[in-house]
GROMACS .gro file of C-alpha atoms in nm:
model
  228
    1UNK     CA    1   3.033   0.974   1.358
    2UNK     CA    2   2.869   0.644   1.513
    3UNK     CA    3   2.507   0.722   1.647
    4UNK     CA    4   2.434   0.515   1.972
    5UNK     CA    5   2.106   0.382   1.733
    6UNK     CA    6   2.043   0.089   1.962
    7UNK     CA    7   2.054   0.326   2.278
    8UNK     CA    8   1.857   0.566   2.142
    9UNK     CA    9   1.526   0.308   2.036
   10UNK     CA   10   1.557   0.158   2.388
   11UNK     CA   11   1.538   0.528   2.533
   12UNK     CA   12   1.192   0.580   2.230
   13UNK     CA   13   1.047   0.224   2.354
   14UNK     CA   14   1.065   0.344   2.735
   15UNK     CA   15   0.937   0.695   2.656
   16UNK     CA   16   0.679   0.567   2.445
   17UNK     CA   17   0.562   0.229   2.591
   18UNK     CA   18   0.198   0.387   2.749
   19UNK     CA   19   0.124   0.517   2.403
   20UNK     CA   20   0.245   0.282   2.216
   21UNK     CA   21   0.065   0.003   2.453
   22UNK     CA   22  -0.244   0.172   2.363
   23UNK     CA   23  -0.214   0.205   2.008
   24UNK     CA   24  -0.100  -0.155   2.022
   25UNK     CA   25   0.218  -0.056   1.837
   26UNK     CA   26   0.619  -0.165   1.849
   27UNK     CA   27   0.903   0.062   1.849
   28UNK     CA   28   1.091  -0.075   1.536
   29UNK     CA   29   1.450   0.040   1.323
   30UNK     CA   30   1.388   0.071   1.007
   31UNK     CA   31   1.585   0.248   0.692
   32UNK     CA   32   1.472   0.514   0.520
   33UNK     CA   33   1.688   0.685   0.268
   34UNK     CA   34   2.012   0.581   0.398
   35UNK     CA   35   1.912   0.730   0.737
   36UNK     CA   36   1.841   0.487   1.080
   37UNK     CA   37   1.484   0.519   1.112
   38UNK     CA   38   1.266   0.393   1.419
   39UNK     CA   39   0.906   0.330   1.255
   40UNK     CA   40   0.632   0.217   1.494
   41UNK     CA   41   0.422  -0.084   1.349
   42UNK     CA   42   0.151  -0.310   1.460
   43UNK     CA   43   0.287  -0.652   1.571
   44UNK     CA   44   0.270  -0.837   1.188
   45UNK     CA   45   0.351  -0.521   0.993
   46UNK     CA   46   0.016  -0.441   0.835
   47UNK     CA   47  -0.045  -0.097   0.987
   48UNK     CA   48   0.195   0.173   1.114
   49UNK     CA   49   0.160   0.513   1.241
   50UNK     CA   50   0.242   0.752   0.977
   51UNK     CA   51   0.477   0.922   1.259
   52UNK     CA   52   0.888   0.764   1.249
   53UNK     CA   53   1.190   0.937   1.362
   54UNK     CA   54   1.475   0.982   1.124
   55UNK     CA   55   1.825   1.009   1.259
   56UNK     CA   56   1.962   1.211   1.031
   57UNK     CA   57   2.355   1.331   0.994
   58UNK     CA   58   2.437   1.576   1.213
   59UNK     CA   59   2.589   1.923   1.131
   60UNK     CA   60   2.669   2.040   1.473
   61UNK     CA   61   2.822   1.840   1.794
   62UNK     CA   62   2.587   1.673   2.009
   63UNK     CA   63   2.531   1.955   2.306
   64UNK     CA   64   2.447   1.876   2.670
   65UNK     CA   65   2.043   1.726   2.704
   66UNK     CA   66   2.008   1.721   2.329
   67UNK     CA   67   2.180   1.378   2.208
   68UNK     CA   68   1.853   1.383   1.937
   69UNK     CA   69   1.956   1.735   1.771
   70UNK     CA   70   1.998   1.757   1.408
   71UNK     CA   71   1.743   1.409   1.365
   72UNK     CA   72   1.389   1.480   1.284
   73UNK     CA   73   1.029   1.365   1.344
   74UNK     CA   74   0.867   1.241   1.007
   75UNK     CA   75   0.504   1.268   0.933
   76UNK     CA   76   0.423   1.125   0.592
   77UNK     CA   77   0.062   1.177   0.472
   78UNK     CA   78  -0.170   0.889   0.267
   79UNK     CA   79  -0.458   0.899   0.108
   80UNK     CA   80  -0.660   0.589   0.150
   81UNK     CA   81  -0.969   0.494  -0.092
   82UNK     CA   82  -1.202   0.192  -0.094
   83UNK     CA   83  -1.260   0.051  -0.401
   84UNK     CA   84  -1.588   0.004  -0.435
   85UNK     CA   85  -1.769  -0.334  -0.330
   86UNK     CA   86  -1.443  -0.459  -0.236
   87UNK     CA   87  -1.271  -0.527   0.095
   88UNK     CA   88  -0.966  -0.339  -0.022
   89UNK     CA   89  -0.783  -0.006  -0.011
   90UNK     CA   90  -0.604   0.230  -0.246
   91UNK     CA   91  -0.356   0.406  -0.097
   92UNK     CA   92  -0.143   0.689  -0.213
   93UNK     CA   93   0.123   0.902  -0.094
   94UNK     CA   94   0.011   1.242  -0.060
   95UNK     CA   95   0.302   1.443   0.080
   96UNK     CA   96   0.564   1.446   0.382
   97UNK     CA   97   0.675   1.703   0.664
   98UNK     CA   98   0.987   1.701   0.853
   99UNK     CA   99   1.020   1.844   1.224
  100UNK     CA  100   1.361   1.883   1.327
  101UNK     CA  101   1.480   1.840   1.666
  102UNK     CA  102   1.652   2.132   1.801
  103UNK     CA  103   1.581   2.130   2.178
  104UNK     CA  104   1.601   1.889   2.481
  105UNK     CA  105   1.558   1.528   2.416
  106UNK     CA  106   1.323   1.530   2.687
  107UNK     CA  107   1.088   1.825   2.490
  108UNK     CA  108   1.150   1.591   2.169
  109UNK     CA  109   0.999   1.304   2.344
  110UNK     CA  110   0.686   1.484   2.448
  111UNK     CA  111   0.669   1.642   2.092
  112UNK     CA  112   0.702   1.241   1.974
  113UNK     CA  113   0.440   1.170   2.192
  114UNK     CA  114   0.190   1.384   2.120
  115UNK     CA  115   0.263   1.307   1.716
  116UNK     CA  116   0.195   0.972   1.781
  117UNK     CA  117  -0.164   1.088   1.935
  118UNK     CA  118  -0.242   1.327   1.672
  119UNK     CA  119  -0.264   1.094   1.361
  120UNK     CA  120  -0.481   0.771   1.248
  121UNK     CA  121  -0.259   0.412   1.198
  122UNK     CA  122  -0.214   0.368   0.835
  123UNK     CA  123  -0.212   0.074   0.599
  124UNK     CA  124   0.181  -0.100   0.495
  125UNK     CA  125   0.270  -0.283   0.176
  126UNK     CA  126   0.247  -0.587   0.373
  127UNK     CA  127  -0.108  -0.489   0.417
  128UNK     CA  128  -0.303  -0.827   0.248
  129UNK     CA  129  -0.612  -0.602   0.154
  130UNK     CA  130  -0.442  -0.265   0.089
  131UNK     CA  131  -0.295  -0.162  -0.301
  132UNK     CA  132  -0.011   0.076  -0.381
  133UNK     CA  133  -0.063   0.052  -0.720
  134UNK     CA  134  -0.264   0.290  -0.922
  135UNK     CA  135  -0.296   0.130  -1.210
  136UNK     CA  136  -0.449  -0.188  -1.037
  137UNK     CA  137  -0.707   0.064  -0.843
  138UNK     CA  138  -0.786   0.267  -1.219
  139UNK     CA  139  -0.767  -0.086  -1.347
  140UNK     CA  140  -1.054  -0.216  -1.121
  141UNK     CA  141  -1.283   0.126  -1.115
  142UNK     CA  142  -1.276   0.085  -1.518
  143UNK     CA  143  -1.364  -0.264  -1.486
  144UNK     CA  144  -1.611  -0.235  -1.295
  145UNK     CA  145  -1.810   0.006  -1.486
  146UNK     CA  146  -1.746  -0.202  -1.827
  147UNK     CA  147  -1.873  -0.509  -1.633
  148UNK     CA  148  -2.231  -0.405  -1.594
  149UNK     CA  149  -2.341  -0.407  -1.901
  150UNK     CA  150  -2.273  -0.832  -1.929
  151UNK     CA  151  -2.470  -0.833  -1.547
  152UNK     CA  152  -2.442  -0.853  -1.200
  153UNK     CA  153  -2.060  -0.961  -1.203
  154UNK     CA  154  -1.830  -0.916  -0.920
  155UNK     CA  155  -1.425  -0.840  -0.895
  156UNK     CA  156  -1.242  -1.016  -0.575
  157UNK     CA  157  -0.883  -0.870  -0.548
  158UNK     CA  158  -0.639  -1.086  -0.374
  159UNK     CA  159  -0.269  -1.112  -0.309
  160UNK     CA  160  -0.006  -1.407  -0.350
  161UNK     CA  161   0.364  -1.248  -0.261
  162UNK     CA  162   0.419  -0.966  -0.455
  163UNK     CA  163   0.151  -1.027  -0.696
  164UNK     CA  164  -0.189  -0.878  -0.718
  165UNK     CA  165  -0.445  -0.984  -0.930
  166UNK     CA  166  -0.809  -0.940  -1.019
  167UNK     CA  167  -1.051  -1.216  -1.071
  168UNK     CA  168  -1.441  -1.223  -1.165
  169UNK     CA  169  -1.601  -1.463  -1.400
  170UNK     CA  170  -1.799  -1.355  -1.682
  171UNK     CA  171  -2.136  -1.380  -1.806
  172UNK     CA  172  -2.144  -1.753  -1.954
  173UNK     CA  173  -1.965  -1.872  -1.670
  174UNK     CA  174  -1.556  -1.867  -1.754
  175UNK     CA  175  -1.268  -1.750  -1.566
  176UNK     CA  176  -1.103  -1.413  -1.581
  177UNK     CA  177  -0.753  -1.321  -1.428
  178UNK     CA  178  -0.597  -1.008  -1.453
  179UNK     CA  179  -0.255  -1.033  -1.251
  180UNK     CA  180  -0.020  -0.753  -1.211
  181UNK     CA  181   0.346  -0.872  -1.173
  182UNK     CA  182   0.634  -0.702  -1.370
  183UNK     CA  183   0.394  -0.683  -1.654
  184UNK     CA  184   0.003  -0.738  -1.649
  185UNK     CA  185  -0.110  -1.018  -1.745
  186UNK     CA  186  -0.488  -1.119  -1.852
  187UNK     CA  187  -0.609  -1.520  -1.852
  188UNK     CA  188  -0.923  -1.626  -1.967
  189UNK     CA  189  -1.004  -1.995  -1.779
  190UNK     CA  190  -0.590  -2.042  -1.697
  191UNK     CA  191  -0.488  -1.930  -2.080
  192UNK     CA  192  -0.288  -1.655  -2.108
  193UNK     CA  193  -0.450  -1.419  -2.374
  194UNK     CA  194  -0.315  -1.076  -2.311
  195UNK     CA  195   0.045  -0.957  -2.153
  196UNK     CA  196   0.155  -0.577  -2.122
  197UNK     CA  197   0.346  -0.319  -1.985
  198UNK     CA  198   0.207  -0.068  -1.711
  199UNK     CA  199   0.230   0.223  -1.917
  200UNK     CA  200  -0.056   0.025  -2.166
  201UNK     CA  201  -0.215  -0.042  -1.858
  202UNK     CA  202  -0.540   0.174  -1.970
  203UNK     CA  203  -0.558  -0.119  -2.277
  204UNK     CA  204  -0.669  -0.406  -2.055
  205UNK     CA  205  -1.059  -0.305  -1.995
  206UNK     CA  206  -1.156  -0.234  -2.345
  207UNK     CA  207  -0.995  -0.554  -2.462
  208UNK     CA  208  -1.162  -0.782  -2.205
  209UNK     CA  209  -1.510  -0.569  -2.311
  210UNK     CA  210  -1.417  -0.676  -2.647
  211UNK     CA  211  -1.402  -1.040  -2.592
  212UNK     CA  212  -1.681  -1.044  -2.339
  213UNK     CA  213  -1.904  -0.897  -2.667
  214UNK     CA  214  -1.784  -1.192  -2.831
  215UNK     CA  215  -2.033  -1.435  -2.659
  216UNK     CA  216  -2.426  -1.360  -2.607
  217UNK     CA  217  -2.542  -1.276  -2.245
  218UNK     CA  218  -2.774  -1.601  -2.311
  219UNK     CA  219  -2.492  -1.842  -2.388
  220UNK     CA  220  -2.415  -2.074  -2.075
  221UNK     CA  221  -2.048  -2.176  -2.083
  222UNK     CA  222  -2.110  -2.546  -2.148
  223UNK     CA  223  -2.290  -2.418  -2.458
  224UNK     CA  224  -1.946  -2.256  -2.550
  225UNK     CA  225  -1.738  -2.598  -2.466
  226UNK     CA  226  -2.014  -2.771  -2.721
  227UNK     CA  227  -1.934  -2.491  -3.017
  228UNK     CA  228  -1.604  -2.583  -2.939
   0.00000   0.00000   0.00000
């Protein structure tokens, strides 16, 4: 069976349009497990409302006033955490309910609407200040706390594509990197010193702490390029 997708967004985007105006949001179709999803976004992707609507495969025929039976209304819940003196957010998936559509379209759309109401925008992947990844938010908490013992020394987080990557530099003035790509990867002033997999993700702290111990607090980094 074909499902009239495009008819059916254009039927959301007019039933929607005051909320969705006010929450500054787009009607978009998405996929989502093989299913025709319509997922509503901000305008570059960076936020969406954790409310999409999943046309799912029927089991019955379609019935007079109910075109939407059988498809369901998705709410998928996130917990979001700051890491500390940072701009950014962790964000983790935290569970998902499913309200199927068994009565008029017309009662589905109010249900839609009021959904759409009931729950905070959340942050995307495409988010530039918002993290997926747990190990890069465990990564920075732990670094962090190891840091303060060498001083007052700040992490910035920043994205480039896919990658994410930590950067701070140290007490005598070099250059740390800690990207996470396929593998992590830790650079000390552009040299690659350390490369692993996620699951030795917990290793990276204690060996930067380890080379940090290396060099006294006192030691200015042109000191260390005259030792050199």
């Amino acid at each position: 069976m074909q499902f009239p997708k495009l008819k059916i967004l254009g039927d959301i985007q007019t039933g929607t349009a005051p909320i969705l105006d006010q929450l500054r949001l787009k009607a978009r179709m998405r996929e989502w497990c093989g299913y025709p999803t319509i997922q509503f976004e901000t305008v570059d992707g960076s936020m969406r409302s954790p409310v999409r609507f999943v046309m799912r495969t029927k089991l019955e025929p379609d019935v007079p006033g109910s075109l939407w039976k059988g498809f369901s209304i998705q709410c998928t819940g996130y917990d979001a955490k700051p890491l500390p003196d940072s701009d950014w957010t962790f964000v983790r998936y935290a569970g998902m309910d499913d309200i199927y559509l068994n009565g008029t379209d017309i009662k589905s759309l109010e249900l839609l609407i009021r959904e759409l109401q009931a729950f905070d925008l959340i942050f995307t992947e495409e988010h530039p200040k918002a993290t997926f990844d747990e190990d890069f938010y465990e990564t920075y908490l732990k670094l962090k706390r190891g840091l303060k013992k060498f001083g007052d020394i700040g992490v910035t987080c920043k994205r480039s594509g896919e990658i994410e990557s930590q950067y701070f530099t140290d007490h005598a003035g070099r250059s740390w990197e800690i990207n996470f790509d396929e593998r992590i990867h830790v650079s000390l002033d552009g040299v690659r010193l350390k490369e692993v997999r996620f699951a030795e993700a917990d290793t990276i702290v204690p060996f930067i702490k380890r080379e940090l111990k290396k060099v006294s607090p006192e030691v200015r980094n042109d000191e260390i390029g005259m030792k050199l």
